[in-house]
CSV table of C-alpha atoms and ligand atoms in Angstrom, one decimal:
chain,number,residue,atom,x,y,z
Q,1,MET,CA,0.0,0.0,-0.2
Q,2,SER,CA,1.6,3.3,-1.0
Q,3,ARG,CA,-0.3,5.6,1.0
Q,4,GLN,CA,-2.1,4.1,4.3
Q,5,THR,CA,-5.9,4.3,3.9
Q,6,ARG,CA,-7.3,5.7,7.0
Q,7,VAL,CA,-10.4,3.8,8.7
Q,8,LEU,CA,-12.4,3.8,11.4
Q,9,VAL,CA,-13.4,1.1,13.7
Q,10,THR,CA,-16.3,1.4,16.2
Q,11,GLY,CA,-16.8,-0.8,18.9
Q,12,ALA,CA,-13.1,-1.3,18.7
Q,13,GLY,CA,-13.2,-1.9,22.6
Q,14,GLY,CA,-15.5,-5.0,22.1
Q,15,PHE,CA,-14.7,-8.7,20.9
Q,16,ILE,CA,-15.0,-8.6,17.2
Q,17,GLY,CA,-13.7,-5.0,16.9
Q,18,ASN,CA,-10.7,-5.5,18.9
Q,19,GLY,CA,-9.6,-8.6,16.7
Q,20,LEU,CA,-10.5,-6.6,13.3
Q,21,VAL,CA,-8.2,-3.6,14.5
Q,22,THR,CA,-5.5,-6.0,15.0
Q,23,TYR,CA,-6.1,-7.5,11.6
Q,24,LEU,CA,-6.4,-4.3,9.7
Q,25,LYS,CA,-3.2,-3.1,11.1
Q,26,LYS,CA,-1.4,-6.3,9.9
Q,27,ARG,CA,-2.9,-5.1,6.6
Q,28,GLY,CA,-1.2,-1.8,6.9
Q,29,TYR,CA,-4.1,0.3,7.5
Q,30,TRP,CA,-4.1,3.4,9.5
Q,31,VAL,CA,-6.6,2.6,12.1
Q,32,ARG,CA,-8.7,4.9,14.4
Q,33,GLY,CA,-10.7,2.6,17.1
Q,34,VAL,CA,-14.0,4.6,19.1
Q,35,ASP,CA,-15.8,2.9,21.9
Q,36,ILE,CA,-17.3,3.6,25.1
Q,37,LYS,CA,-14.6,1.4,26.7
Q,38,TYR,CA,-11.0,0.1,26.0
Q,39,PRO,CA,-10.6,-3.4,25.1
Q,40,GLU,CA,-11.2,-5.4,28.4
Q,41,PHE,CA,-8.5,-8.3,27.9
Q,42,SER,CA,-5.7,-6.8,25.5
Q,43,THR,CA,-4.2,-3.8,24.5
Q,44,THR,CA,-5.8,-2.2,21.3
Q,45,ASP,CA,-3.4,-2.1,18.1
Q,46,ALA,CA,-5.2,1.0,16.6
Q,47,ASP,CA,-3.1,4.0,15.8
Q,48,GLU,CA,-5.6,6.1,17.4
Q,49,PHE,CA,-8.2,5.1,20.1
Q,50,GLU,CA,-11.1,7.6,21.4
Q,51,LEU,CA,-13.7,7.1,23.9
Q,52,LEU,CA,-16.8,8.3,22.3
Q,53,ASP,CA,-20.7,7.7,23.1
Q,54,LEU,CA,-21.8,7.0,19.7
Q,55,ARG,CA,-25.3,7.6,20.5
Q,56,ARG,CA,-24.5,11.0,20.7
Q,57,TRP,CA,-24.4,12.7,16.9
Q,58,ASP,CA,-21.6,15.6,17.7
Q,59,ASN,CA,-19.6,12.2,18.5
Q,60,CYS,CA,-20.6,10.3,15.4
Q,61,LEU,CA,-19.2,13.6,13.7
Q,62,GLN,CA,-15.8,13.4,15.5
Q,63,ALA,CA,-15.5,9.7,15.1
Q,64,THR,CA,-16.2,9.6,11.4
Q,65,ARG,CA,-13.8,12.7,10.6
Q,66,ASP,CA,-10.6,12.2,8.1
Q,67,VAL,CA,-11.4,8.4,7.3
Q,68,GLU,CA,-12.3,6.9,3.8
Q,69,GLU,CA,-13.9,3.6,5.2
Q,70,VAL,CA,-15.7,2.7,8.4
Q,71,TYR,CA,-16.6,-0.7,10.1
Q,72,ALA,CA,-19.6,0.0,12.2
Q,73,LEU,CA,-19.2,-2.6,14.9
Q,74,ALA,CA,-20.4,-0.7,17.8
Q,75,ALA,CA,-23.5,-2.1,19.6
Q,76,ASP,CA,-25.5,-2.6,22.8
Q,77,MET,CA,-25.6,-6.2,22.7
Q,78,GLY,CA,-25.1,-9.4,24.3
Q,79,GLY,CA,-26.1,-13.4,24.6
Q,80,MET,CA,-29.6,-14.6,24.8
Q,81,GLY,CA,-30.0,-14.0,28.7
Q,82,PHE,CA,-29.2,-10.2,27.9
Q,83,ILE,CA,-31.0,-10.1,24.2
Q,84,SER,CA,-34.2,-11.4,25.6
Q,85,ALA,CA,-34.4,-9.1,28.7
Q,86,ASN,CA,-33.9,-5.3,27.4
Q,87,HIS,CA,-35.9,-4.9,24.4
Q,88,ALA,CA,-36.2,-1.1,24.8
Q,89,GLN,CA,-32.4,-0.4,25.8
Q,90,ILE,CA,-31.4,-2.5,22.9
Q,91,LEU,CA,-33.7,-0.5,20.4
Q,92,ARG,CA,-33.1,2.8,21.4
Q,93,ASN,CA,-29.4,2.8,21.9
Q,94,ASN,CA,-28.4,0.5,18.8
Q,95,SER,CA,-30.7,2.8,16.5
Q,96,LEU,CA,-29.3,5.9,18.0
Q,97,ILE,CA,-25.5,4.7,17.3
Q,98,ASN,CA,-26.7,3.4,13.9
Q,99,ILE,CA,-28.7,6.3,12.6
Q,100,HIS,CA,-26.1,8.7,13.6
Q,101,THR,CA,-23.0,6.7,12.7
Q,102,LEU,CA,-24.3,6.4,9.2
Q,103,GLU,CA,-25.3,9.8,8.6
Q,104,ALA,CA,-22.3,11.2,10.0
Q,105,ALA,CA,-19.8,9.2,7.9
Q,106,CYS,CA,-21.9,10.6,4.6
Q,107,ILE,CA,-21.7,14.1,5.9
Q,108,ASN,CA,-17.8,13.4,6.4
Q,109,GLY,CA,-17.4,11.6,3.1
Q,110,VAL,CA,-16.9,8.5,4.0
Q,111,LYS,CA,-16.7,6.2,0.9
Q,112,ARG,CA,-17.2,2.6,2.1
Q,113,TYR,CA,-19.3,1.8,5.3
Q,114,LEU,CA,-19.7,-2.1,6.5
Q,115,TYR,CA,-22.3,-2.6,9.0
Q,116,THR,CA,-22.5,-5.5,11.2
Q,117,SER,CA,-26.0,-7.3,11.2
Q,118,SER,CA,-26.8,-10.6,12.9
Q,119,ALA,CA,-28.4,-14.0,12.1
Q,120,CYS,CA,-31.2,-12.5,14.8
Q,121,VAL,CA,-32.8,-11.0,11.7
Q,122,TYR,CA,-34.2,-14.1,10.6
Q,123,PRO,CA,-37.9,-14.7,11.1
Q,124,GLU,CA,-39.0,-16.6,14.1
Q,125,PHE,CA,-41.4,-18.7,12.3
Q,126,LYS,CA,-38.4,-20.2,9.8
Q,127,GLN,CA,-36.7,-21.4,12.9
Q,128,MET,CA,-39.2,-23.4,15.0
Q,129,GLU,CA,-37.4,-26.8,14.8
Q,130,ALA,CA,-34.0,-27.8,15.9
Q,131,ASN,CA,-33.3,-29.7,12.5
Q,132,VAL,CA,-33.8,-26.3,10.5
Q,133,VAL,CA,-33.3,-25.7,6.9
Q,134,PRO,CA,-30.1,-23.5,6.6
Q,135,LEU,CA,-31.5,-19.7,6.3
Q,136,LYS,CA,-30.5,-18.0,3.1
Q,137,GLU,CA,-30.0,-14.2,2.9
Q,138,GLU,CA,-33.6,-13.4,1.3
Q,139,ASP,CA,-35.4,-15.8,4.2
Q,140,ALA,CA,-35.2,-12.6,6.3
Q,141,TYR,CA,-38.5,-11.4,4.8
Q,142,PRO,CA,-41.8,-11.5,5.5
Q,143,ALA,CA,-39.8,-9.9,8.7
Q,144,GLN,CA,-40.6,-11.7,12.3
Q,145,PRO,CA,-37.3,-11.4,14.2
Q,146,GLN,CA,-37.7,-13.0,18.0
Q,147,ASP,CA,-36.2,-9.6,19.2
Q,148,ALA,CA,-36.0,-6.2,19.3
Q,149,TYR,CA,-32.3,-6.9,18.5
Q,150,GLY,CA,-33.3,-8.4,15.4
Q,151,TRP,CA,-35.7,-5.6,14.4
Q,152,GLU,CA,-33.2,-2.9,15.2
Q,153,LYS,CA,-30.8,-4.8,12.7
Q,154,LEU,CA,-33.2,-5.2,10.1
Q,155,ILE,CA,-34.0,-1.5,10.0
Q,156,ALA,CA,-30.3,-0.4,9.9
Q,157,GLU,CA,-29.8,-2.7,7.1
Q,158,LYS,CA,-32.7,-1.1,5.2
Q,159,LEU,CA,-30.9,2.3,6.2
Q,160,CYS,CA,-27.8,1.1,4.6
Q,161,GLU,CA,-29.7,0.2,1.4
Q,162,TYR,CA,-31.2,3.7,1.2
Q,163,TYR,CA,-28.1,5.6,2.2
Q,164,ARG,CA,-26.5,3.7,-0.6
Q,165,GLN,CA,-29.1,4.4,-3.2
Q,166,ASP,CA,-29.8,8.2,-2.5
Q,167,TYR,CA,-26.3,9.3,-1.5
Q,168,GLY,CA,-23.9,7.0,-3.0
Q,169,ILE,CA,-22.1,5.8,0.0
Q,170,GLU,CA,-20.7,2.1,-0.9
Q,171,THR,CA,-22.3,0.2,2.0
Q,172,ARG,CA,-21.6,-3.4,2.8
Q,173,THR,CA,-23.9,-5.6,5.1
Q,174,VAL,CA,-22.8,-8.8,7.1
Q,175,ARG,CA,-24.6,-11.0,9.3
Q,176,PHE,CA,-22.8,-13.0,11.9
Q,177,HIS,CA,-23.6,-16.3,12.9
Q,178,ASN,CA,-22.6,-16.8,16.8
Q,179,ILE,CA,-19.0,-15.4,16.4
Q,180,PHE,CA,-16.6,-16.9,19.4
Q,181,GLY,CA,-12.9,-17.1,20.6
Q,182,PRO,CA,-10.5,-15.8,23.1
Q,183,LEU,CA,-10.7,-12.3,24.4
Q,184,GLY,CA,-14.2,-12.2,24.2
Q,185,THR,CA,-17.0,-11.6,27.5
Q,186,TRP,CA,-17.1,-14.6,29.3
Q,187,GLU,CA,-19.0,-13.7,32.4
Q,188,GLY,CA,-21.3,-11.2,33.3
Q,189,GLY,CA,-24.4,-11.6,31.8
Q,190,ARG,CA,-23.6,-10.5,28.5
Q,191,GLU,CA,-21.2,-13.6,27.4
Q,192,LYS,CA,-22.8,-15.7,24.6
Q,193,VAL,CA,-23.2,-19.6,24.9
Q,194,PRO,CA,-19.7,-20.9,23.8
Q,195,ALA,CA,-18.1,-18.6,26.2
Q,196,ALA,CA,-20.3,-19.4,29.0
Q,197,LEU,CA,-20.1,-23.1,28.5
Q,198,CYS,CA,-16.3,-23.1,28.6
Q,199,ARG,CA,-16.7,-20.9,32.0
Q,200,LYS,CA,-19.1,-23.4,33.5
Q,201,VAL,CA,-17.1,-26.2,32.2
Q,202,ALA,CA,-14.0,-24.3,33.9
Q,203,MET,CA,-15.7,-23.8,37.2
Q,204,ALA,CA,-16.7,-27.2,37.6
Q,205,LYS,CA,-13.2,-28.5,36.8
Q,206,LEU,CA,-11.3,-26.3,38.9
Q,207,THR,CA,-13.9,-27.0,41.7
Q,208,GLY,CA,-14.3,-30.5,41.3
Q,209,ASN,CA,-17.8,-30.4,40.5
Q,210,PRO,CA,-19.1,-32.4,37.9
Q,211,GLU,CA,-22.6,-30.1,36.8
Q,212,VAL,CA,-22.8,-27.9,34.3
Q,213,GLU,CA,-26.1,-25.9,33.8
Q,214,ILE,CA,-27.7,-25.9,30.2
Q,215,TRP,CA,-30.7,-23.3,29.4
Q,216,GLY,CA,-33.6,-25.7,28.2
Q,217,ASP,CA,-33.0,-29.3,27.0
Q,218,GLY,CA,-30.0,-28.4,25.3
Q,219,GLU,CA,-31.5,-29.5,21.9
Q,220,GLN,CA,-31.8,-26.3,20.5
Q,221,THR,CA,-29.4,-26.2,17.6
Q,222,ARG,CA,-26.7,-23.4,16.1
Q,223,SER,CA,-23.6,-22.6,14.1
Q,224,PHE,CA,-20.4,-21.4,15.7
Q,225,CYS,CA,-17.9,-19.4,13.7
Q,226,TYR,CA,-14.3,-18.9,15.0
Q,227,ILE,CA,-13.0,-14.9,15.5
Q,228,ASP,CA,-10.2,-15.2,12.8
Q,229,ASP,CA,-12.6,-16.8,10.3
Q,230,CYS,CA,-15.0,-13.9,11.1
Q,231,VAL,CA,-12.2,-11.2,10.5
Q,232,THR,CA,-10.9,-12.4,7.2
Q,233,GLY,CA,-14.7,-12.7,6.1
Q,234,ILE,CA,-15.6,-9.1,7.4
Q,235,TYR,CA,-12.4,-7.8,5.3
Q,236,LYS,CA,-13.1,-9.6,2.2
Q,237,LEU,CA,-16.8,-8.2,2.2
Q,238,MET,CA,-15.5,-5.0,2.6
Q,239,ARG,CA,-13.3,-5.0,-0.5
Q,240,SER,CA,-15.7,-6.9,-2.6
Q,241,GLU,CA,-18.6,-5.0,-4.7
Q,242,PHE,CA,-21.5,-6.7,-3.1
Q,243,HIS,CA,-23.8,-4.5,-1.3
Q,244,GLU,CA,-26.7,-6.7,-0.3
Q,245,PRO,CA,-26.7,-8.6,2.9
Q,246,LEU,CA,-24.5,-11.5,3.2
Q,247,ASN,CA,-24.2,-14.4,6.0
Q,248,LEU,CA,-21.1,-14.9,7.7
Q,249,GLY,CA,-21.0,-18.2,9.9
Q,250,GLN,CA,-20.1,-21.8,9.6
Q,251,ASP,CA,-22.6,-24.3,8.2
Q,252,ARG,CA,-22.2,-27.0,10.6
Q,253,MET,CA,-24.9,-26.9,13.1
Q,254,VAL,CA,-24.8,-28.8,16.4
Q,255,THR,CA,-27.0,-28.9,19.6
Q,256,ILE,CA,-26.1,-27.2,22.6
Q,257,ASN,CA,-25.5,-30.5,24.6
Q,258,GLN,CA,-23.0,-31.4,21.9
Q,259,LEU,CA,-21.2,-27.9,22.3
Q,260,ALA,CA,-21.0,-28.7,26.0
Q,261,ASP,CA,-19.5,-32.1,25.5
Q,262,MET,CA,-17.0,-30.7,23.0
Q,263,VAL,CA,-16.0,-28.1,25.5
Q,264,ALA,CA,-15.7,-30.8,28.5
Q,265,LYS,CA,-13.5,-33.0,26.1
Q,266,VAL,CA,-11.1,-30.4,25.5
Q,267,ALA,CA,-11.3,-29.5,29.2
Q,268,ASP,CA,-10.6,-33.3,29.8
Q,269,HIS,CA,-13.0,-33.3,32.5
Q,270,LYS,CA,-16.3,-35.6,32.7
Q,271,ILE,CA,-19.2,-33.3,33.4
Q,272,GLU,CA,-23.1,-33.7,34.3
Q,273,LYS,CA,-25.6,-31.8,32.3
Q,274,LYS,CA,-28.3,-30.3,34.3
Q,275,HIS,CA,-30.7,-28.5,32.4
Q,276,VAL,CA,-32.6,-25.7,34.0
Q,277,PRO,CA,-35.0,-23.3,32.5
Q,278,GLY,CA,-33.8,-20.3,30.9
Q,279,PRO,CA,-33.7,-18.0,27.7
Q,280,GLN,CA,-33.5,-20.2,24.8
Q,281,GLY,CA,-34.0,-18.1,21.7
Q,282,VAL,CA,-35.3,-19.7,18.5
Q,283,ARG,CA,-35.0,-23.8,18.5
Q,284,GLY,CA,-33.0,-23.9,15.3
Q,285,ARG,CA,-30.4,-21.9,13.4
Q,286,ASN,CA,-28.1,-22.6,10.6
Q,287,SER,CA,-26.3,-20.3,7.9
Q,288,ASP,CA,-26.6,-21.2,4.5
Q,289,ASN,CA,-23.2,-20.5,2.7
Q,290,THR,CA,-24.4,-20.5,-0.8
Q,291,ARG,CA,-24.3,-16.6,-1.4
Q,292,LEU,CA,-21.0,-16.5,0.6
Q,293,ARG,CA,-19.1,-18.9,-1.4
Q,294,ASP,CA,-20.3,-17.4,-4.6
Q,295,VAL,CA,-19.6,-13.5,-3.7
Q,296,LEU,CA,-16.4,-14.3,-1.9
Q,297,GLY,CA,-15.0,-17.1,-3.2
Q,298,TRP,CA,-14.2,-18.4,0.7
Q,299,GLU,CA,-15.8,-19.5,3.5
Q,300,PRO,CA,-14.8,-20.1,7.0
Q,301,VAL,CA,-12.3,-22.6,7.6
Q,302,ILE,CA,-11.5,-23.3,11.0
Q,303,SER,CA,-13.8,-26.0,12.8
Q,304,LEU,CA,-15.7,-25.8,15.7
Q,305,GLU,CA,-13.1,-28.3,17.5
Q,306,GLU,CA,-10.5,-26.4,16.8
Q,307,GLY,CA,-11.9,-22.9,17.7
Q,308,ILE,CA,-13.0,-24.4,21.1
Q,309,ALA,CA,-9.6,-25.8,21.6
Q,310,ARG,CA,-8.0,-22.0,21.1
Q,311,THR,CA,-10.8,-20.8,23.4
Q,312,TYR,CA,-11.2,-22.8,26.1
Q,313,PRO,CA,-7.7,-22.5,27.6
Q,314,TRP,CA,-8.0,-18.9,27.6
Q,315,ILE,CA,-11.2,-18.8,29.8
Q,316,GLU,CA,-10.2,-21.5,32.0
Q,317,ALA,CA,-7.3,-19.4,32.9
Q,318,GLN,CA,-9.4,-16.5,33.1
Q,319,VAL,CA,-11.7,-18.2,35.6
Q,320,LYS,CA,-8.7,-19.6,37.6
Q,321,ALA,CA,-7.2,-16.0,38.2
Q,322,LYS,CA,-10.7,-15.2,39.6
Q,323,LEU,CA,-11.1,-18.2,41.6
Q,324,GLN,CA,-7.3,-17.4,43.3
Q,325,ALA,CA,-8.3,-13.6,43.8
Q,326,ALA,CA,-11.3,-14.7,45.6
Q,327,SER,CA,-9.6,-17.0,47.6
Q,328,SER,CA,-6.6,-14.6,48.6
Q,329,GLU,CA,-9.3,-11.8,49.4
Q,330,LYS,CA,-11.1,-14.5,52.0
Q,331,LYS,CA,-7.7,-15.3,53.5
Q,332,GLU,CA,-6.8,-11.3,54.0
Q,333,MET,CA,-10.4,-10.7,55.5
Q,334,LYS,CA,-10.0,-13.7,57.9
Q,335,SER,CA,-6.3,-12.6,59.3
Q,336,VAL,CA,-7.8,-8.9,59.5
Q,337,ALA,CA,-10.8,-10.3,61.6
I,21,NAD,P1,-19.5,-6.7,21.7
I,21,NAD,O1,-20.1,-6.2,22.9
I,21,NAD,O2,-18.1,-7.3,22.3
I,21,NAD,O3,-18.7,-5.3,21.2
I,21,NAD,C1,-19.6,-4.1,20.8
I,21,NAD,C2,-18.9,-2.9,21.4
I,21,NAD,O4,-19.6,-1.9,21.1
I,21,NAD,C3,-18.7,-3.1,22.7
I,21,NAD,O5,-17.4,-2.9,23.3
I,21,NAD,C4,-19.5,-1.6,23.7
I,21,NAD,O6,-18.7,-0.9,24.6
I,21,NAD,C5,-19.6,-0.7,22.2
I,21,NAD,N1,-20.8,0.1,22.4
I,21,NAD,C6,-21.8,0.0,22.8
I,21,NAD,N2,-22.7,1.1,22.9
I,21,NAD,C7,-21.6,1.9,22.3
I,21,NAD,C8,-21.9,3.4,22.1
I,21,NAD,N3,-22.8,4.1,22.7
I,21,NAD,N4,-21.1,3.9,21.6
I,21,NAD,C9,-19.8,3.2,21.3
I,21,NAD,N5,-19.5,2.0,21.4
I,21,NAD,C10,-20.4,1.6,22.1
I,21,NAD,O7,-20.0,-7.3,20.6
I,21,NAD,P2,-19.4,-8.3,19.3
I,21,NAD,O8,-19.3,-9.5,19.7
I,21,NAD,O9,-18.0,-7.5,19.1
I,21,NAD,O10,-20.3,-7.3,18.4
I,21,NAD,C11,-19.7,-6.8,17.4
I,21,NAD,C12,-20.8,-6.5,16.4
I,21,NAD,O11,-21.2,-7.6,15.6
I,21,NAD,C13,-22.1,-5.8,17.3
I,21,NAD,O12,-22.8,-5.0,16.2
I,21,NAD,C14,-23.0,-7.0,17.1
I,21,NAD,O13,-24.3,-6.8,17.1
I,21,NAD,C15,-22.6,-7.8,16.0
I,21,NAD,N6,-22.9,-9.5,16.0
I,21,NAD,C16,-22.1,-9.8,16.8
I,21,NAD,C17,-22.5,-11.5,17.0
I,21,NAD,C18,-21.6,-12.4,17.8
I,21,NAD,O14,-21.4,-13.6,18.0
I,21,NAD,N7,-20.4,-12.0,18.7
I,21,NAD,C19,-23.5,-12.1,16.3
I,21,NAD,C20,-24.4,-11.3,15.5
I,21,NAD,C21,-23.8,-9.9,15.4
């Protein structure tokens, strides 16, 4: 690259945004990261990192100044527990972020804008069976997402489409299917199922307890895509000339019970699954990757087993550190008493 292209990554303090910053830096870009927080588990590789609340219009103008491309990843989001319990907050915060960021990018003359949507846009009525037919991009309509999170993503997808048609900004829209890997949220309520299961199995192993709680009967199905494939796919889509929504995920579906067994195998710990009531989302979901292969000539390559093998040890180390900190705190309190 003769001159460094200047790009903005919003949500750069988050799981995928932080990974994308690293990826773009390796490819020679000048990167500004923006978020309301710094990355929790690593330092950022961004050339410049600004703490800005992107719900605010003035902050969006500041964030999108002097850049040619925007990767829009900022969102108030989390796993099923969070998404199913915070509809108004999610719809309000993310609508503000999406509307203001895209408009500011347009005003500041940004050439390309990639929006990160979700498989949560797909209608509930197409995901009633565990053995679900994989979802094609056109299945999103007629629309009936299960949660406000999905509605908000659909509106933002449409916003991108209309801004491209009306104002000429080159928009790209990617629909992620369950991205996971190290350096992602693993506790606190916003974590997604692979991280939650790694944490529960690590906790069981480190405390010598076989029991691992699973929400529902565990026969609900999903596909899971490793973070390295995710950032590669995002980049390939940004560089392509394709502007319709595109699935980005693995197309291998597993049950949550199978995922728990995979984690237990990597942990080398025998678990007893305890099925408890909890939010489960749709019954089944899988990605149809036909369009992904056609458009990018590529699809995710890292297997679920390999992804879990790379993720579990990191989460086990986090759990171990937390348990050790709690135990030293307890000892200190005892000695003070
Ligand atoms: P994440 O929660 O780790 O990252 C999102 C980041 O956005 C966070 O760091 C958060 O602080 C930031 N943010 C929230 N409100 C903000 C605000 N007002 N101003 C500025 N920053 C704000 O989530 P992620 O997994 O990295 O997801 C990135 C994007 O991909 C999101 O748009 C998400 O909806 C989408 N997505 C992710 C998945 C997945 O499986 N991880 C699946 C589908 C879609």
